[in-house]
CSV table of C-alpha atoms and ligand atoms in Angstrom, one decimal:
chain,number,residue,atom,x,y,z
A,231,MET,CA,-0.2,0.3,-0.2
A,232,VAL,CA,1.2,3.3,-0.8
A,233,LEU,CA,1.7,6.4,1.8
A,234,SER,CA,-0.7,8.9,1.0
A,235,THR,CA,1.7,12.5,0.2
A,236,GLY,CA,2.9,14.4,2.7
A,237,HIS,CA,3.7,11.3,5.0
A,238,ASN,CA,0.2,11.7,6.7
A,239,ARG,CA,-1.0,8.7,8.4
A,240,VAL,CA,-3.5,6.4,6.5
A,241,ARG,CA,-7.0,7.5,8.2
A,242,THR,CA,-8.1,3.9,9.5
A,243,ALA,CA,-11.8,2.2,10.5
A,244,VAL,CA,-11.9,-0.8,13.1
A,245,PHE,CA,-15.0,-2.4,13.1
A,246,ILE,CA,-15.6,-4.9,16.1
A,247,SER,CA,-18.6,-6.7,17.5
A,248,GLY,CA,-17.2,-7.9,21.0
A,249,THR,CA,-14.5,-7.2,24.0
A,250,GLY,CA,-12.3,-5.0,21.3
A,251,SER,CA,-8.8,-6.1,22.7
A,252,ASN,CA,-7.4,-6.1,19.3
A,253,LEU,CA,-8.8,-2.5,18.8
A,254,LYS,CA,-6.9,-1.2,22.1
A,255,SER,CA,-3.8,-3.0,20.7
A,256,LEU,CA,-4.0,-1.4,17.4
A,257,ALA,CA,-4.8,1.9,18.9
A,258,ILE,CA,-2.1,1.9,20.9
A,259,PHE,CA,0.1,1.1,18.0
A,260,SER,CA,-1.3,3.3,16.0
A,261,LYS,CA,0.2,7.0,18.7
A,262,THR,CA,3.4,5.4,18.6
A,263,LYS,CA,5.8,7.2,16.2
A,264,ILE,CA,6.7,4.0,13.7
A,265,SER,CA,3.0,4.1,13.3
A,266,PRO,CA,1.7,4.5,9.2
A,267,ILE,CA,-1.8,4.6,10.2
A,268,SER,CA,-4.0,6.6,13.0
A,269,ILE,CA,-7.6,5.0,13.9
A,270,ASN,CA,-10.1,7.7,13.2
A,271,PHE,CA,-13.7,5.3,13.5
A,272,ILE,CA,-14.8,2.3,15.5
A,273,VAL,CA,-17.6,0.2,13.7
A,274,SER,CA,-19.6,-1.8,15.4
A,275,ASN,CA,-22.8,-4.4,14.7
A,276,ASN,CA,-23.1,-4.5,18.5
A,277,SER,CA,-24.3,-1.6,20.5
A,278,LYS,CA,-23.0,-3.9,24.0
A,279,ALA,CA,-19.8,-4.6,22.6
A,280,LYS,CA,-17.3,-3.9,25.3
A,281,GLY,CA,-14.9,-2.3,22.4
A,282,LEU,CA,-17.1,0.5,22.0
A,283,ASN,CA,-16.0,2.0,25.5
A,284,TYR,CA,-12.4,2.3,23.7
A,285,ALA,CA,-14.1,4.9,21.5
A,286,LYS,CA,-13.9,7.4,24.4
A,287,LYS,CA,-10.8,6.5,26.2
A,288,PHE,CA,-9.0,7.1,23.0
A,289,LYS,CA,-10.7,10.1,21.6
A,290,ILE,CA,-11.8,8.5,18.4
A,291,LYS,CA,-15.5,9.0,16.7
A,292,LYS,CA,-17.9,5.8,16.8
A,293,LYS,CA,-20.7,4.2,14.8
A,294,VAL,CA,-23.5,1.5,15.9
A,295,LEU,CA,-24.8,0.0,12.5
A,296,SER,CA,-27.4,-3.4,13.2
A,297,PHE,CA,-26.3,-4.9,9.5
A,298,LYS,CA,-30.2,-6.4,10.2
A,299,ASN,CA,-30.7,-5.2,6.8
A,300,LYS,CA,-27.1,-5.4,5.1
A,301,LYS,CA,-27.4,-3.2,2.4
A,302,LEU,CA,-28.9,-0.4,4.0
A,303,SER,CA,-26.0,-1.0,7.2
A,304,GLU,CA,-23.8,-0.8,4.3
A,305,ASN,CA,-25.1,2.4,1.8
A,306,LYS,CA,-24.9,4.1,5.5
A,307,LEU,CA,-21.8,3.0,6.7
A,308,LEU,CA,-20.1,3.7,2.9
A,309,SER,CA,-21.1,6.9,3.2
A,310,ILE,CA,-19.9,7.8,6.7
A,311,LEU,CA,-16.3,6.3,5.6
A,312,LYS,CA,-16.3,8.3,3.1
A,313,LYS,CA,-17.3,11.5,5.0
A,314,ASN,CA,-14.7,11.1,7.2
A,315,ASN,CA,-12.2,10.4,4.7
A,316,ILE,CA,-11.1,6.4,5.5
A,317,GLU,CA,-8.8,5.2,3.3
A,318,MET,CA,-8.4,2.0,5.4
A,319,ILE,CA,-10.8,-0.8,6.9
A,320,CYS,CA,-8.8,-3.1,9.8
A,321,LEU,CA,-11.7,-5.9,10.8
A,322,ALA,CA,-11.0,-6.5,14.1
A,323,GLY,CA,-13.9,-9.5,15.8
A,324,PHE,CA,-16.2,-8.2,13.3
A,325,MET,CA,-18.5,-11.1,13.3
A,326,LYS,CA,-20.4,-9.9,10.0
A,327,ILE,CA,-19.5,-10.6,6.6
A,328,LEU,CA,-19.6,-7.6,3.9
A,329,SER,CA,-20.9,-7.7,1.4
A,330,LYS,CA,-18.9,-8.2,-2.4
A,331,ASN,CA,-20.4,-4.7,-3.2
A,332,PHE,CA,-18.5,-3.1,-0.1
A,333,ILE,CA,-15.3,-4.9,-0.2
A,334,LYS,CA,-14.7,-3.5,-3.9
A,335,LYS,CA,-15.6,0.0,-2.8
A,336,PHE,CA,-12.1,-0.1,-0.6
A,337,LYS,CA,-10.1,-2.8,-2.6
A,338,GLY,CA,-7.7,-4.0,-1.4
A,339,LYS,CA,-7.6,-1.9,1.6
A,340,ILE,CA,-9.2,-4.0,3.9
A,341,LEU,CA,-7.5,-6.8,6.6
A,342,ASN,CA,-8.6,-9.3,8.3
A,343,ILE,CA,-7.6,-11.0,11.4
A,344,HIS,CA,-8.2,-15.2,11.8
A,345,PRO,CA,-7.6,-17.3,14.9
A,346,SER,CA,-6.4,-19.9,13.1
A,347,LEU,CA,-3.0,-20.6,10.9
A,348,LEU,CA,-5.2,-19.9,7.3
A,349,PRO,CA,-5.9,-21.4,4.7
A,350,LYS,CA,-7.2,-23.7,7.6
A,351,TYR,CA,-10.0,-24.0,9.5
A,352,LYS,CA,-12.0,-20.6,8.1
A,353,GLY,CA,-14.8,-19.5,10.0
A,354,LEU,CA,-16.6,-19.8,13.2
A,355,ASN,CA,-15.5,-22.2,16.5
A,356,THR,CA,-11.8,-22.2,15.3
A,357,HIS,CA,-10.7,-23.2,18.9
A,358,GLN,CA,-12.7,-25.9,19.2
A,359,ARG,CA,-12.9,-27.7,15.6
A,360,VAL,CA,-8.8,-27.1,16.5
A,361,LEU,CA,-8.7,-28.9,19.8
A,362,ASN,CA,-11.4,-31.9,18.4
A,363,ASN,CA,-8.8,-32.5,15.9
A,364,LYS,CA,-6.2,-33.1,18.2
A,365,GLU,CA,-3.9,-30.9,16.4
A,366,LYS,CA,-0.3,-29.9,17.9
A,367,TYR,CA,-0.9,-26.2,16.6
A,368,SER,CA,-2.5,-23.5,15.6
A,369,GLY,CA,-1.7,-19.5,15.4
A,370,CYS,CA,-3.3,-16.8,13.6
A,371,THR,CA,-3.5,-15.0,10.5
A,372,VAL,CA,-3.7,-11.7,9.1
A,373,HIS,CA,-4.7,-11.6,6.0
A,374,PHE,CA,-6.5,-9.3,2.7
A,375,VAL,CA,-10.1,-9.5,2.4
A,376,ASN,CA,-11.8,-10.3,-1.0
A,377,ALA,CA,-15.1,-11.4,-1.6
A,378,ARG,CA,-14.3,-15.4,-0.2
A,379,LEU,CA,-15.0,-16.0,3.2
A,380,ASP,CA,-11.1,-16.1,4.8
A,381,SER,CA,-9.2,-16.3,2.0
A,382,GLY,CA,-7.5,-13.4,0.9
A,383,LYS,CA,-3.9,-13.1,0.6
A,384,ILE,CA,-2.2,-13.9,3.5
A,385,ILE,CA,-0.1,-11.0,5.5
A,386,LEU,CA,1.4,-12.7,8.7
A,387,GLN,CA,0.7,-15.5,10.4
A,388,LYS,CA,1.9,-16.9,14.4
A,389,LYS,CA,2.1,-20.4,15.4
A,390,VAL,CA,1.1,-20.8,18.2
A,391,ARG,CA,1.8,-24.5,20.0
A,392,ILE,CA,-0.5,-27.0,21.8
A,393,SER,CA,-0.2,-28.1,25.2
A,394,LYS,CA,-2.4,-31.5,26.0
A,395,LYS,CA,-3.9,-29.3,28.7
A,396,ASP,CA,-5.4,-26.9,26.6
A,397,THR,CA,-9.1,-25.8,26.7
A,398,GLU,CA,-11.1,-23.7,24.1
A,399,THR,CA,-10.7,-21.1,26.3
A,400,SER,CA,-6.8,-21.1,27.5
A,401,LEU,CA,-6.6,-21.6,23.9
A,402,ALA,CA,-8.1,-18.5,22.9
A,403,LYS,CA,-6.3,-16.4,25.3
A,404,LYS,CA,-3.0,-17.5,24.2
A,405,ILE,CA,-4.0,-17.3,20.8
A,406,LEU,CA,-5.3,-13.7,21.3
A,407,ALA,CA,-2.3,-12.6,23.0
A,408,GLN,CA,-0.1,-13.9,20.1
A,409,GLU,CA,-2.7,-12.0,17.9
A,410,HIS,CA,-2.1,-8.4,19.9
A,411,LYS,CA,1.0,-8.3,18.4
A,412,LEU,CA,0.6,-9.3,15.4
A,413,TYR,CA,-1.7,-7.3,14.0
A,414,PRO,CA,0.5,-4.1,14.6
A,415,LYS,CA,3.2,-6.3,12.7
A,416,ALA,CA,1.3,-7.1,9.5
A,417,ILE,CA,0.0,-3.2,9.2
A,418,LEU,CA,4.2,-2.4,9.1
A,419,LYS,CA,4.6,-4.6,6.5
A,420,VAL,CA,2.0,-4.0,4.3
A,421,PHE,CA,3.3,-0.3,4.1
A,422,ASN,CA,7.1,-2.1,3.2
A,423,LEU,CA,8.4,-1.1,6.7
B,713,GAR,C1,-10.5,-12.2,18.2
B,713,GAR,O1,-9.6,-13.5,18.5
B,713,GAR,C2,-10.3,-12.3,16.2
B,713,GAR,O2,-9.1,-13.3,15.9
B,713,GAR,C3,-11.9,-13.6,16.1
B,713,GAR,O3,-12.4,-12.6,17.2
B,713,GAR,C4,-11.6,-12.2,18.5
B,713,GAR,C5,-11.8,-10.9,18.7
B,713,GAR,O4,-11.2,-10.7,20.2
B,713,GAR,N1,-12.3,-13.1,14.8
B,713,GAR,C6,-12.8,-14.0,14.4
B,713,GAR,O5,-13.0,-15.1,14.9
B,713,GAR,C7,-13.2,-13.3,13.1
B,713,GAR,N2,-14.1,-14.5,12.2
B,713,GAR,P1,-11.4,-9.0,20.3
B,713,GAR,O6,-12.6,-8.3,20.3
B,713,GAR,O7,-10.7,-8.7,21.4
B,713,GAR,O8,-10.0,-8.6,19.4
C-alpha cells in the first residue's frame, strides 16, 4: 500500500463486534512514532460491544449499525466512511460478512485477523474444531479481505503450540495474546516498513 502524500498517517477504521482487545492494541500502536496509520473511526454491529468503550478512552469517533438490513447498513457506512476520509479498514473480531459490493469499494484496503493458521479452519468455532482434530499447532493470521470468507492473501501468521491441557478458553487466550502483536506487525509489512 502506498502512503498518502506528505506522509500523513493513513486514516483507518476498525470494525468490531465484541471485546475489542485487538482494537485496543491497534489504537496503542497507532500512537507510536512508527505507525503508518491513525485510527479515526470505530464501527460495530453490536451496540453492547465492550470494545465500544475504547472510543471514549482513545477519543475515536464511533458508529453502531445493526446490519440487520445489510445493504442499508453498508450504504450508510460507506457514506460515513467517505465523509470521514477513511482510507483503510481493519476488521478486528467483526462477526458480520461484508458484501462483495462493499469490499469492492475498499479493494485491497481491508485487513482481517483470524484466530487460526489459514487456510485451515476458516469460519467460526475455530479453537474447538482445532482441539477436536487433535492439532499440535494453531495460531493466527492477518490477511487481506476478498469476496470469499477468510480467503484473501495472507500477510503474516504466528504459530502457537497447543498443549495437552489446553481448553477452548486457554487456547483462545494464548492465541489472542499473539494476535495483539501480529496485527501491528502485519500493518507495518503492508506499508513495507
Ligand atoms: C479474535 O480472536 C479474532 O481473531 C476473532 O475474534 C476475536 C476478537 O477478539 N475473529 C474472528 O473469529 C473472525 N472470524 P477481540 O474483540 O478481543 O479483538
